[in-house]
Amino acid sequence: MTRTDLELANDFVHRWVALPKGRRARLGKQIPVAAVQVAALSHPDLAMRRLCLFLLDHYASDVSSDIFRRALRDPVASVRESALHGFACERCRHGDICVTDVVTDLVEILASDPNAEIRHKTVAALALFIGRDSRAGEAIARAAQHDPDPAIRYVARAVVDGGQLHVRRRKAALRDVRRANAVSFRSVVTG
C-alpha cells in the first residue's frame, strides 16, 4: 500500500513539531516537498495548511511560489496570510523573486481581499516593491484614498506621502487613526 501525500505530510509535520527547536532545521532539509505542497493546498485542517506553508517558506520557498500563489485564494484568512508571507518575502528565498508576478497578485489582493489584516500586510509587502514596479505605488495610492479601513488608508498615506517603507502594525495604525480623529474633534469643538 502506498502512502498518500496527505499522510506523508502529516507524518513529516508531526515529527518536525515533536523535535526541539534546535533540531528542526536538520529534519527540515529532508522535507517531502511535493507532499507538503499538496497538503498546503488541500489538507482539511487549516492549522495543517498553515504549518505546511510555513515549512515550505522556510525549507522550499524557491520551488513553492506557485503553491503560495494558489494558497492566496484559500477561504481561511489565516492561511492566506501565511501564503502572503511565503509569496512576497524575499528574505526567505535563495533565488530571485519574479517581481512582476508578485506585484500583480499583491495589487489584486489589496483591491479585493475581504480581510483588513491581510490588506494591511499587503500594503507593507507592496511598499518593498515600489522602486521596482510602478504598479505597487499606484495600488498603495488607491488604497490611501479608497480602502474602507481607516488603518489601511493611514498606513498607505504614510507610504505615498512620506515614502515610508516600514508599515506600522495594524493595531498601532488604528490607535494613530483614533488619536488623529480625537485631536481633530477637539480642535473643531474648541476651535
Short mmCIF file of N, CA and C in Angstrom, two decimals:
data_model
loop_
_atom_site.label_atom_id
_atom_site.label_comp_id
_atom_site.label_asym_id
_atom_site.label_seq_id
_atom_site.Cartn_x
_atom_site.Cartn_y
_atom_site.Cartn_z
N MET A 1 0.84 -1.18 0.00
CA MET A 1 0.00 0.00 0.00
C MET A 1 0.89 1.25 0.00
N THR A 2 0.62 2.17 -0.89
CA THR A 2 1.39 3.41 -0.94
C THR A 2 0.73 4.46 -0.07
N ARG A 3 1.55 5.31 0.49
CA ARG A 3 1.04 6.38 1.35
C ARG A 3 0.64 7.57 0.50
N THR A 4 -0.43 8.22 0.89
CA THR A 4 -0.88 9.40 0.16
C THR A 4 -0.01 10.59 0.56
N ASP A 5 -0.09 11.63 -0.24
CA ASP A 5 0.66 12.85 0.07
C ASP A 5 0.24 13.43 1.41
N LEU A 6 -1.06 13.39 1.70
CA LEU A 6 -1.53 13.95 2.96
C LEU A 6 -0.99 13.15 4.15
N GLU A 7 -0.93 11.84 4.03
CA GLU A 7 -0.38 11.02 5.10
C GLU A 7 1.12 11.28 5.28
N LEU A 8 1.82 11.37 4.18
CA LEU A 8 3.26 11.65 4.23
C LEU A 8 3.52 13.02 4.85
N ALA A 9 2.74 14.01 4.45
CA ALA A 9 2.89 15.36 5.01
C ALA A 9 2.54 15.36 6.50
N ASN A 10 1.46 14.68 6.88
CA ASN A 10 1.09 14.58 8.30
C ASN A 10 2.22 14.00 9.13
N ASP A 11 2.77 12.90 8.67
CA ASP A 11 3.85 12.24 9.41
C ASP A 11 5.06 13.17 9.55
N PHE A 12 5.43 13.83 8.45
CA PHE A 12 6.58 14.73 8.49
C PHE A 12 6.34 15.87 9.47
N VAL A 13 5.17 16.50 9.37
CA VAL A 13 4.86 17.64 10.24
C VAL A 13 4.88 17.23 11.70
N HIS A 14 4.29 16.10 12.03
CA HIS A 14 4.27 15.65 13.42
C HIS A 14 5.67 15.33 13.94
N ARG A 15 6.52 14.75 13.10
CA ARG A 15 7.92 14.51 13.51
C ARG A 15 8.64 15.83 13.72
N TRP A 16 8.42 16.80 12.82
CA TRP A 16 9.10 18.10 12.89
C TRP A 16 8.68 18.85 14.16
N VAL A 17 7.38 18.86 14.45
CA VAL A 17 6.86 19.57 15.62
C VAL A 17 7.36 18.93 16.92
N ALA A 18 7.52 17.63 16.92
CA ALA A 18 7.94 16.92 18.13
C ALA A 18 9.40 17.18 18.49
N LEU A 19 10.19 17.63 17.55
CA LEU A 19 11.62 17.88 17.81
C LEU A 19 11.82 19.17 18.59
N PRO A 20 12.89 19.24 19.38
CA PRO A 20 13.25 20.53 19.99
C PRO A 20 13.60 21.52 18.86
N LYS A 21 13.32 22.79 19.10
CA LYS A 21 13.53 23.80 18.05
C LYS A 21 14.92 23.76 17.44
N GLY A 22 15.93 23.51 18.22
CA GLY A 22 17.30 23.49 17.73
C GLY A 22 17.59 22.35 16.76
N ARG A 23 16.74 21.35 16.73
CA ARG A 23 17.00 20.19 15.87
C ARG A 23 16.06 20.15 14.66
N ARG A 24 15.16 21.09 14.55
CA ARG A 24 14.18 21.06 13.47
C ARG A 24 14.79 21.34 12.09
N ALA A 25 15.78 22.20 12.03
CA ALA A 25 16.35 22.58 10.73
C ALA A 25 16.93 21.38 10.01
N ARG A 26 17.52 20.48 10.74
CA ARG A 26 18.12 19.29 10.12
C ARG A 26 17.04 18.44 9.43
N LEU A 27 15.92 18.22 10.12
CA LEU A 27 14.83 17.46 9.53
C LEU A 27 14.19 18.26 8.40
N GLY A 28 14.13 19.58 8.57
CA GLY A 28 13.53 20.43 7.54
C GLY A 28 14.20 20.28 6.19
N LYS A 29 15.48 19.97 6.20
CA LYS A 29 16.20 19.77 4.94
C LYS A 29 15.77 18.50 4.22
N GLN A 30 15.04 17.64 4.92
CA GLN A 30 14.55 16.40 4.33
C GLN A 30 13.05 16.47 4.00
N ILE A 31 12.53 17.66 3.93
CA ILE A 31 11.10 17.86 3.71
C ILE A 31 10.62 17.15 2.43
N PRO A 32 9.55 16.39 2.51
CA PRO A 32 8.97 15.81 1.29
C PRO A 32 8.17 16.91 0.58
N VAL A 33 8.84 17.68 -0.22
CA VAL A 33 8.29 18.92 -0.78
C VAL A 33 6.95 18.69 -1.48
N ALA A 34 6.88 17.74 -2.38
CA ALA A 34 5.64 17.53 -3.14
C ALA A 34 4.46 17.21 -2.22
N ALA A 35 4.68 16.38 -1.23
CA ALA A 35 3.60 16.01 -0.31
C ALA A 35 3.17 17.21 0.54
N VAL A 36 4.12 17.99 1.01
CA VAL A 36 3.80 19.16 1.83
C VAL A 36 3.10 20.22 0.97
N GLN A 37 3.48 20.33 -0.29
CA GLN A 37 2.80 21.27 -1.18
C GLN A 37 1.34 20.87 -1.37
N VAL A 38 1.09 19.59 -1.57
CA VAL A 38 -0.29 19.11 -1.71
C VAL A 38 -1.08 19.41 -0.44
N ALA A 39 -0.50 19.12 0.71
CA ALA A 39 -1.18 19.35 1.98
C ALA A 39 -1.43 20.84 2.23
N ALA A 40 -0.52 21.70 1.79
CA ALA A 40 -0.69 23.15 1.98
C ALA A 40 -1.93 23.66 1.26
N LEU A 41 -2.29 23.00 0.18
CA LEU A 41 -3.46 23.43 -0.60
C LEU A 41 -4.73 22.66 -0.29
N SER A 42 -4.61 21.42 0.18
CA SER A 42 -5.82 20.62 0.25
C SER A 42 -6.08 19.91 1.57
N HIS A 43 -5.23 20.08 2.56
CA HIS A 43 -5.47 19.40 3.84
C HIS A 43 -6.76 19.96 4.45
N PRO A 44 -7.60 19.11 5.00
CA PRO A 44 -8.86 19.61 5.58
C PRO A 44 -8.67 20.45 6.85
N ASP A 45 -7.54 20.31 7.51
CA ASP A 45 -7.26 21.05 8.75
C ASP A 45 -6.52 22.34 8.41
N LEU A 46 -7.12 23.47 8.74
CA LEU A 46 -6.50 24.75 8.39
C LEU A 46 -5.17 24.95 9.10
N ALA A 47 -5.02 24.44 10.32
CA ALA A 47 -3.73 24.56 11.03
C ALA A 47 -2.64 23.80 10.28
N MET A 48 -3.00 22.67 9.71
CA MET A 48 -2.03 21.90 8.93
C MET A 48 -1.66 22.64 7.65
N ARG A 49 -2.64 23.26 6.99
CA ARG A 49 -2.33 24.04 5.78
C ARG A 49 -1.36 25.17 6.12
N ARG A 50 -1.62 25.86 7.22
CA ARG A 50 -0.74 26.96 7.64
C ARG A 50 0.67 26.45 7.96
N LEU A 51 0.75 25.36 8.69
CA LEU A 51 2.06 24.82 9.05
C LEU A 51 2.81 24.34 7.82
N CYS A 52 2.11 23.74 6.88
CA CYS A 52 2.76 23.32 5.63
C CYS A 52 3.29 24.53 4.86
N LEU A 53 2.53 25.61 4.82
CA LEU A 53 3.01 26.83 4.16
C LEU A 53 4.24 27.38 4.88
N PHE A 54 4.23 27.33 6.20
CA PHE A 54 5.39 27.76 6.99
C PHE A 54 6.62 26.93 6.63
N LEU A 55 6.44 25.61 6.59
CA LEU A 55 7.57 24.73 6.26
C LEU A 55 8.08 24.98 4.85
N LEU A 56 7.17 25.16 3.91
CA LEU A 56 7.59 25.46 2.54
C LEU A 56 8.34 26.79 2.48
N ASP A 57 7.86 27.76 3.23
CA ASP A 57 8.51 29.07 3.26
C ASP A 57 9.94 28.96 3.77
N HIS A 58 10.16 28.14 4.78
CA HIS A 58 11.48 28.04 5.38
C HIS A 58 12.42 27.02 4.73
N TYR A 59 11.85 26.01 4.08
CA TYR A 59 12.71 24.95 3.56
C TYR A 59 12.59 24.72 2.06
N ALA A 60 11.59 25.29 1.42
CA ALA A 60 11.42 25.06 -0.03
C ALA A 60 10.73 26.24 -0.69
N SER A 61 11.10 27.43 -0.28
CA SER A 61 10.44 28.64 -0.76
C SER A 61 10.58 28.84 -2.26
N ASP A 62 11.78 28.65 -2.76
CA ASP A 62 12.03 28.92 -4.17
C ASP A 62 11.22 28.02 -5.11
N VAL A 63 10.94 26.81 -4.70
CA VAL A 63 10.20 25.88 -5.56
C VAL A 63 8.71 25.85 -5.23
N SER A 64 8.27 26.75 -4.34
CA SER A 64 6.87 26.72 -3.90
C SER A 64 6.10 27.99 -4.24
N SER A 65 6.64 28.84 -5.09
CA SER A 65 5.96 30.09 -5.43
C SER A 65 4.53 29.86 -5.93
N ASP A 66 4.36 28.87 -6.79
CA ASP A 66 3.03 28.61 -7.32
C ASP A 66 2.08 28.13 -6.21
N ILE A 67 2.59 27.39 -5.26
CA ILE A 67 1.77 26.92 -4.13
C ILE A 67 1.33 28.11 -3.29
N PHE A 68 2.25 29.02 -2.98
CA PHE A 68 1.89 30.22 -2.22
C PHE A 68 0.85 31.02 -2.99
N ARG A 69 1.06 31.15 -4.26
CA ARG A 69 0.15 31.92 -5.10
C ARG A 69 -1.25 31.32 -5.08
N ARG A 70 -1.34 30.02 -5.18
CA ARG A 70 -2.65 29.36 -5.16
C ARG A 70 -3.28 29.44 -3.77
N ALA A 71 -2.46 29.38 -2.72
CA ALA A 71 -2.98 29.45 -1.35
C ALA A 71 -3.49 30.84 -0.99
N LEU A 72 -3.13 31.84 -1.78
CA LEU A 72 -3.65 33.19 -1.56
C LEU A 72 -5.17 33.24 -1.76
N ARG A 73 -5.74 32.18 -2.33
CA ARG A 73 -7.18 32.12 -2.56
C ARG A 73 -7.89 31.18 -1.59
N ASP A 74 -7.18 30.75 -0.54
CA ASP A 74 -7.78 29.87 0.46
C ASP A 74 -8.94 30.61 1.13
N PRO A 75 -10.01 29.90 1.48
CA PRO A 75 -11.15 30.58 2.12
C PRO A 75 -10.86 31.08 3.54
N VAL A 76 -9.79 30.60 4.16
CA VAL A 76 -9.47 30.98 5.54
C VAL A 76 -8.40 32.08 5.54
N ALA A 77 -8.70 33.19 6.21
CA ALA A 77 -7.81 34.35 6.20
C ALA A 77 -6.42 34.03 6.76
N SER A 78 -6.32 33.26 7.82
CA SER A 78 -5.01 32.98 8.40
C SER A 78 -4.13 32.15 7.46
N VAL A 79 -4.75 31.32 6.65
CA VAL A 79 -4.00 30.56 5.65
C VAL A 79 -3.52 31.50 4.55
N ARG A 80 -4.39 32.41 4.11
CA ARG A 80 -3.99 33.40 3.10
C ARG A 80 -2.85 34.27 3.62
N GLU A 81 -2.89 34.58 4.89
CA GLU A 81 -1.84 35.40 5.50
C GLU A 81 -0.49 34.67 5.46
N SER A 82 -0.49 33.38 5.76
CA SER A 82 0.75 32.59 5.66
C SER A 82 1.24 32.52 4.23
N ALA A 83 0.30 32.37 3.31
CA ALA A 83 0.67 32.32 1.89
C ALA A 83 1.25 33.65 1.43
N LEU A 84 0.68 34.75 1.91
CA LEU A 84 1.16 36.08 1.55
C LEU A 84 2.62 36.24 1.94
N HIS A 85 2.96 35.82 3.13
CA HIS A 85 4.36 35.93 3.56
C HIS A 85 5.27 35.07 2.68
N GLY A 86 4.88 33.83 2.47
CA GLY A 86 5.71 32.94 1.66
C GLY A 86 5.87 33.43 0.24
N PHE A 87 4.84 34.06 -0.27
CA PHE A 87 4.84 34.53 -1.65
C PHE A 87 5.70 35.78 -1.83
N ALA A 88 5.62 36.72 -0.89
CA ALA A 88 6.22 38.03 -1.10
C ALA A 88 7.54 38.27 -0.36
N CYS A 89 7.92 37.40 0.56
CA CYS A 89 9.12 37.65 1.36
C CYS A 89 10.38 37.25 0.61
N GLU A 90 11.23 38.21 0.35
CA GLU A 90 12.48 37.93 -0.36
C GLU A 90 13.56 37.40 0.57
N ARG A 91 13.47 37.71 1.86
CA ARG A 91 14.49 37.23 2.82
C ARG A 91 14.48 35.71 2.92
N CYS A 92 13.32 35.11 2.68
CA CYS A 92 13.20 33.65 2.85
C CYS A 92 13.62 32.87 1.61
N ARG A 93 14.04 33.56 0.58
CA ARG A 93 14.38 32.88 -0.68
C ARG A 93 15.87 32.89 -0.93
N HIS A 94 16.29 31.94 -1.73
CA HIS A 94 17.69 31.90 -2.17
C HIS A 94 17.80 32.50 -3.56
N GLY A 95 16.80 32.24 -4.40
CA GLY A 95 16.79 32.76 -5.77
C GLY A 95 16.04 34.08 -5.84
N ASP A 96 16.05 34.66 -7.02
CA ASP A 96 15.35 35.93 -7.22
C ASP A 96 13.85 35.71 -7.32
N ILE A 97 13.13 36.68 -6.83
CA ILE A 97 11.68 36.66 -6.89
C ILE A 97 11.24 37.28 -8.22
N CYS A 98 10.15 36.82 -8.78
CA CYS A 98 9.63 37.42 -10.01
C CYS A 98 8.76 38.60 -9.61
N VAL A 99 9.32 39.80 -9.65
CA VAL A 99 8.64 41.00 -9.17
C VAL A 99 7.32 41.22 -9.91
N THR A 100 7.29 41.00 -11.20
CA THR A 100 6.07 41.21 -11.98
C THR A 100 4.93 40.34 -11.47
N ASP A 101 5.20 39.07 -11.26
CA ASP A 101 4.17 38.16 -10.76
C ASP A 101 3.72 38.53 -9.35
N VAL A 102 4.69 38.81 -8.49
CA VAL A 102 4.35 39.13 -7.11
C VAL A 102 3.53 40.40 -7.04
N VAL A 103 3.95 41.44 -7.72
CA VAL A 103 3.21 42.70 -7.67
C VAL A 103 1.82 42.54 -8.27
N THR A 104 1.69 41.80 -9.34
CA THR A 104 0.37 41.56 -9.95
C THR A 104 -0.59 40.96 -8.92
N ASP A 105 -0.13 39.94 -8.23
CA ASP A 105 -1.00 39.29 -7.24
C ASP A 105 -1.24 40.18 -6.02
N LEU A 106 -0.23 40.89 -5.56
CA LEU A 106 -0.40 41.76 -4.40
C LEU A 106 -1.37 42.89 -4.69
N VAL A 107 -1.31 43.44 -5.88
CA VAL A 107 -2.25 44.51 -6.27
C VAL A 107 -3.69 43.97 -6.21
N GLU A 108 -3.88 42.76 -6.71
CA GLU A 108 -5.22 42.15 -6.69
C GLU A 108 -5.69 41.91 -5.26
N ILE A 109 -4.79 41.42 -4.41
CA ILE A 109 -5.16 41.16 -3.01
C ILE A 109 -5.54 42.46 -2.30
N LEU A 110 -4.75 43.50 -2.51
CA LEU A 110 -5.03 44.78 -1.86
C LEU A 110 -6.39 45.32 -2.29
N ALA A 111 -6.75 45.10 -3.52
CA ALA A 111 -8.02 45.62 -4.03
C ALA A 111 -9.22 44.75 -3.64
N SER A 112 -8.99 43.47 -3.37
CA SER A 112 -10.17 42.61 -3.25
C SER A 112 -10.26 41.72 -2.02
N ASP A 113 -9.20 41.55 -1.24
CA ASP A 113 -9.31 40.63 -0.11
C ASP A 113 -10.27 41.21 0.93
N PRO A 114 -11.20 40.39 1.42
CA PRO A 114 -12.18 40.90 2.38
C PRO A 114 -11.60 41.15 3.78
N ASN A 115 -10.42 40.62 4.06
CA ASN A 115 -9.84 40.72 5.39
C ASN A 115 -8.91 41.94 5.49
N ALA A 116 -9.22 42.85 6.40
CA ALA A 116 -8.43 44.08 6.54
C ALA A 116 -6.99 43.80 6.98
N GLU A 117 -6.78 42.81 7.82
CA GLU A 117 -5.41 42.48 8.26
C GLU A 117 -4.55 42.04 7.08
N ILE A 118 -5.12 41.27 6.20
CA ILE A 118 -4.36 40.83 5.02
C ILE A 118 -4.09 42.00 4.10
N ARG A 119 -5.07 42.86 3.88
CA ARG A 119 -4.83 44.04 3.03
C ARG A 119 -3.76 44.93 3.66
N HIS A 120 -3.78 45.07 4.98
CA HIS A 120 -2.78 45.87 5.68
C HIS A 120 -1.38 45.31 5.43
N LYS A 121 -1.23 43.99 5.57
CA LYS A 121 0.07 43.36 5.34
C LYS A 121 0.46 43.42 3.86
N THR A 122 -0.53 43.49 3.00
CA THR A 122 -0.25 43.62 1.58
C THR A 122 0.34 45.00 1.27
N VAL A 123 -0.14 46.03 1.96
CA VAL A 123 0.46 47.37 1.79
C VAL A 123 1.94 47.29 2.15
N ALA A 124 2.26 46.63 3.27
CA ALA A 124 3.66 46.50 3.69
C ALA A 124 4.48 45.75 2.64
N ALA A 125 3.91 44.67 2.10
CA ALA A 125 4.64 43.90 1.08
C ALA A 125 4.83 44.73 -0.19
N LEU A 126 3.78 45.41 -0.63
CA LEU A 126 3.89 46.23 -1.86
C LEU A 126 4.89 47.37 -1.69
N ALA A 127 4.97 47.93 -0.49
CA ALA A 127 5.90 49.05 -0.25
C ALA A 127 7.33 48.65 -0.58
N LEU A 128 7.65 47.39 -0.38
CA LEU A 128 9.02 46.92 -0.66
C LEU A 128 9.33 46.85 -2.15
N PHE A 129 8.29 46.91 -2.98
CA PHE A 129 8.48 46.80 -4.43
C PHE A 129 8.26 48.12 -5.17
N ILE A 130 8.04 49.20 -4.45
CA ILE A 130 7.75 50.49 -5.09
C ILE A 130 8.83 50.90 -6.08
N GLY A 131 10.07 50.74 -5.72
CA GLY A 131 11.16 51.15 -6.61
C GLY A 131 11.37 50.23 -7.81
N ARG A 132 10.70 49.08 -7.82
CA ARG A 132 10.93 48.11 -8.90
C ARG A 132 9.73 47.90 -9.81
N ASP A 133 8.56 48.39 -9.39
CA ASP A 133 7.36 48.23 -10.23
C ASP A 133 6.40 49.36 -9.87
N SER A 134 6.10 50.21 -10.82
CA SER A 134 5.26 51.39 -10.56
C SER A 134 3.85 51.02 -10.11
N ARG A 135 3.40 49.82 -10.47
CA ARG A 135 2.05 49.41 -10.07
C ARG A 135 1.92 49.29 -8.55
N ALA A 136 3.03 49.01 -7.86
CA ALA A 136 2.98 48.90 -6.40
C ALA A 136 2.59 50.24 -5.78
N GLY A 137 3.26 51.30 -6.19
CA GLY A 137 2.93 52.63 -5.67
C GLY A 137 1.54 53.09 -6.07
N GLU A 138 1.13 52.76 -7.27
CA GLU A 138 -0.22 53.13 -7.73
C GLU A 138 -1.29 52.43 -6.90
N ALA A 139 -1.09 51.16 -6.60
CA ALA A 139 -2.06 50.41 -5.80
C ALA A 139 -2.13 50.96 -4.38
N ILE A 140 -0.99 51.30 -3.82
CA ILE A 140 -0.97 51.86 -2.47
C ILE A 140 -1.65 53.23 -2.46
N ALA A 141 -1.44 54.03 -3.49
CA ALA A 141 -2.10 55.33 -3.58
C ALA A 141 -3.63 55.17 -3.66
N ARG A 142 -4.09 54.16 -4.41
CA ARG A 142 -5.54 53.90 -4.47
C ARG A 142 -6.07 53.51 -3.10
N ALA A 143 -5.32 52.66 -2.40
CA ALA A 143 -5.74 52.23 -1.06
C ALA A 143 -5.78 53.41 -0.10
N ALA A 144 -4.85 54.35 -0.24
CA ALA A 144 -4.82 55.53 0.63
C ALA A 144 -6.08 56.36 0.47
N GLN A 145 -6.68 56.31 -0.69
CA GLN A 145 -7.89 57.07 -0.97
C GLN A 145 -9.18 56.28 -0.76
N HIS A 146 -9.15 54.99 -1.11
CA HIS A 146 -10.42 54.28 -1.25
C HIS A 146 -10.61 53.05 -0.36
N ASP A 147 -9.59 52.59 0.35
CA ASP A 147 -9.81 51.39 1.15
C ASP A 147 -10.83 51.70 2.24
N PRO A 148 -11.75 50.77 2.51
CA PRO A 148 -12.77 51.04 3.52
C PRO A 148 -12.23 51.07 4.95
N ASP A 149 -11.02 50.58 5.17
CA ASP A 149 -10.45 50.52 6.51
C ASP A 149 -9.58 51.75 6.79
N PRO A 150 -9.86 52.49 7.88
CA PRO A 150 -9.07 53.70 8.16
C PRO A 150 -7.60 53.43 8.44
N ALA A 151 -7.27 52.29 9.05
CA ALA A 151 -5.86 51.99 9.33
C ALA A 151 -5.09 51.74 8.04
N ILE A 152 -5.73 51.11 7.09
CA ILE A 152 -5.07 50.87 5.80
C ILE A 152 -4.89 52.19 5.06
N ARG A 153 -5.90 53.03 5.07
CA ARG A 153 -5.76 54.35 4.42
C ARG A 153 -4.61 55.12 5.08
N TYR A 154 -4.52 55.04 6.41
CA TYR A 154 -3.49 55.75 7.16
C TYR A 154 -2.09 55.28 6.78
N VAL A 155 -1.85 53.97 6.82
CA VAL A 155 -0.50 53.48 6.50
C VAL A 155 -0.19 53.66 5.02
N ALA A 156 -1.19 53.50 4.17
CA ALA A 156 -0.96 53.70 2.74
C ALA A 156 -0.60 55.16 2.47
N ARG A 157 -1.26 56.09 3.15
CA ARG A 157 -0.93 57.51 3.01
C ARG A 157 0.50 57.78 3.48
N ALA A 158 0.92 57.13 4.56
CA ALA A 158 2.29 57.31 5.07
C ALA A 158 3.30 56.83 4.04
N VAL A 159 2.98 55.75 3.33
CA VAL A 159 3.88 55.24 2.30
C VAL A 159 3.92 56.21 1.12
N VAL A 160 2.75 56.65 0.68
CA VAL A 160 2.66 57.52 -0.50
C VAL A 160 3.22 58.90 -0.22
N ASP A 161 2.81 59.52 0.90
CA ASP A 161 3.22 60.90 1.19
C ASP A 161 4.64 61.01 1.72
N GLY A 162 5.03 60.05 2.55
CA GLY A 162 6.33 60.17 3.20
C GLY A 162 7.38 59.21 2.71
N GLY A 163 7.01 58.36 1.77
CA GLY A 163 7.97 57.39 1.28
C GLY A 163 8.35 56.36 2.35
N GLN A 164 7.52 56.24 3.36
CA GLN A 164 7.79 55.32 4.46
C GLN A 164 7.61 53.89 3.98
N LEU A 165 8.69 53.13 3.97
CA LEU A 165 8.61 51.75 3.51
C LEU A 165 8.28 50.78 4.64
N HIS A 166 8.55 51.19 5.87
CA HIS A 166 8.17 50.34 7.01
C HIS A 166 6.73 50.69 7.39
N VAL A 167 5.87 49.72 7.34
CA VAL A 167 4.46 49.95 7.63
C VAL A 167 4.17 49.50 9.05
N ARG A 168 3.52 50.37 9.82
CA ARG A 168 3.17 50.05 11.20
C ARG A 168 2.19 48.89 11.25
N ARG A 169 2.23 48.18 12.34
CA ARG A 169 1.25 47.10 12.54
C ARG A 169 -0.15 47.69 12.58
N ARG A 170 -1.11 46.87 12.25
CA ARG A 170 -2.49 47.32 12.13
C ARG A 170 -3.02 47.93 13.43
N LYS A 171 -2.76 47.30 14.58
CA LYS A 171 -3.27 47.83 15.85
C LYS A 171 -2.68 49.21 16.13
N ALA A 172 -1.40 49.39 15.87
CA ALA A 172 -0.76 50.69 16.08
C ALA A 172 -1.34 51.72 15.13
N ALA A 173 -1.59 51.33 13.90
CA ALA A 173 -2.18 52.26 12.93
C ALA A 173 -3.59 52.65 13.34
N LEU A 174 -4.36 51.71 13.85
CA LEU A 174 -5.72 52.03 14.32
C LEU A 174 -5.67 53.00 15.50
N ARG A 175 -4.71 52.81 16.42
CA ARG A 175 -4.56 53.76 17.53
C ARG A 175 -4.21 55.15 17.00
N ASP A 176 -3.31 55.22 16.03
CA ASP A 176 -2.93 56.51 15.45
C ASP A 176 -4.13 57.19 14.80
N VAL A 177 -4.95 56.42 14.12
CA VAL A 177 -6.15 56.99 13.48
C VAL A 177 -7.10 57.53 14.54
N ARG A 178 -7.32 56.75 15.61
CA ARG A 178 -8.22 57.21 16.69
C ARG A 178 -7.69 58.50 17.32
N ARG A 179 -6.36 58.54 17.58
CA ARG A 179 -5.77 59.75 18.15
C ARG A 179 -5.96 60.96 17.23
N ALA A 180 -5.69 60.75 15.95
CA ALA A 180 -5.84 61.86 14.98
C ALA A 180 -7.29 62.33 14.93
N ASN A 181 -8.22 61.40 14.96
CA ASN A 181 -9.64 61.78 14.94
C ASN A 181 -10.02 62.52 16.22
N ALA A 182 -9.50 62.10 17.36
CA ALA A 182 -9.79 62.78 18.63
C ALA A 182 -9.24 64.19 18.62
N VAL A 183 -8.02 64.37 18.12
CA VAL A 183 -7.42 65.70 18.04
C VAL A 183 -8.24 66.58 17.10
N SER A 184 -8.65 66.05 15.96
CA SER A 184 -9.47 66.82 15.02
C SER A 184 -10.80 67.21 15.64
N PHE A 185 -11.41 66.29 16.36
CA PHE A 185 -12.69 66.56 17.01
C PHE A 185 -12.52 67.65 18.07
N ARG A 186 -11.46 67.55 18.90
CA ARG A 186 -11.24 68.56 19.93
C ARG A 186 -11.00 69.93 19.31
N SER A 187 -10.26 69.99 18.22
CA SER A 187 -9.99 71.29 17.59
C SER A 187 -11.25 71.90 16.99
N VAL A 188 -12.15 71.06 16.50
CA VAL A 188 -13.41 71.57 15.97
C VAL A 188 -14.30 72.08 17.09
N VAL A 189 -14.35 71.33 18.20
CA VAL A 189 -15.19 71.69 19.33
C VAL A 189 -14.68 72.95 20.02
N THR A 190 -13.36 73.04 20.21
CA THR A 190 -12.79 74.18 20.93
C THR A 190 -12.43 75.35 20.03
N GLY A 191 -12.42 75.07 18.76
CA GLY A 191 -11.89 75.99 17.80
C GLY A 191 -12.60 77.13 17.36
#
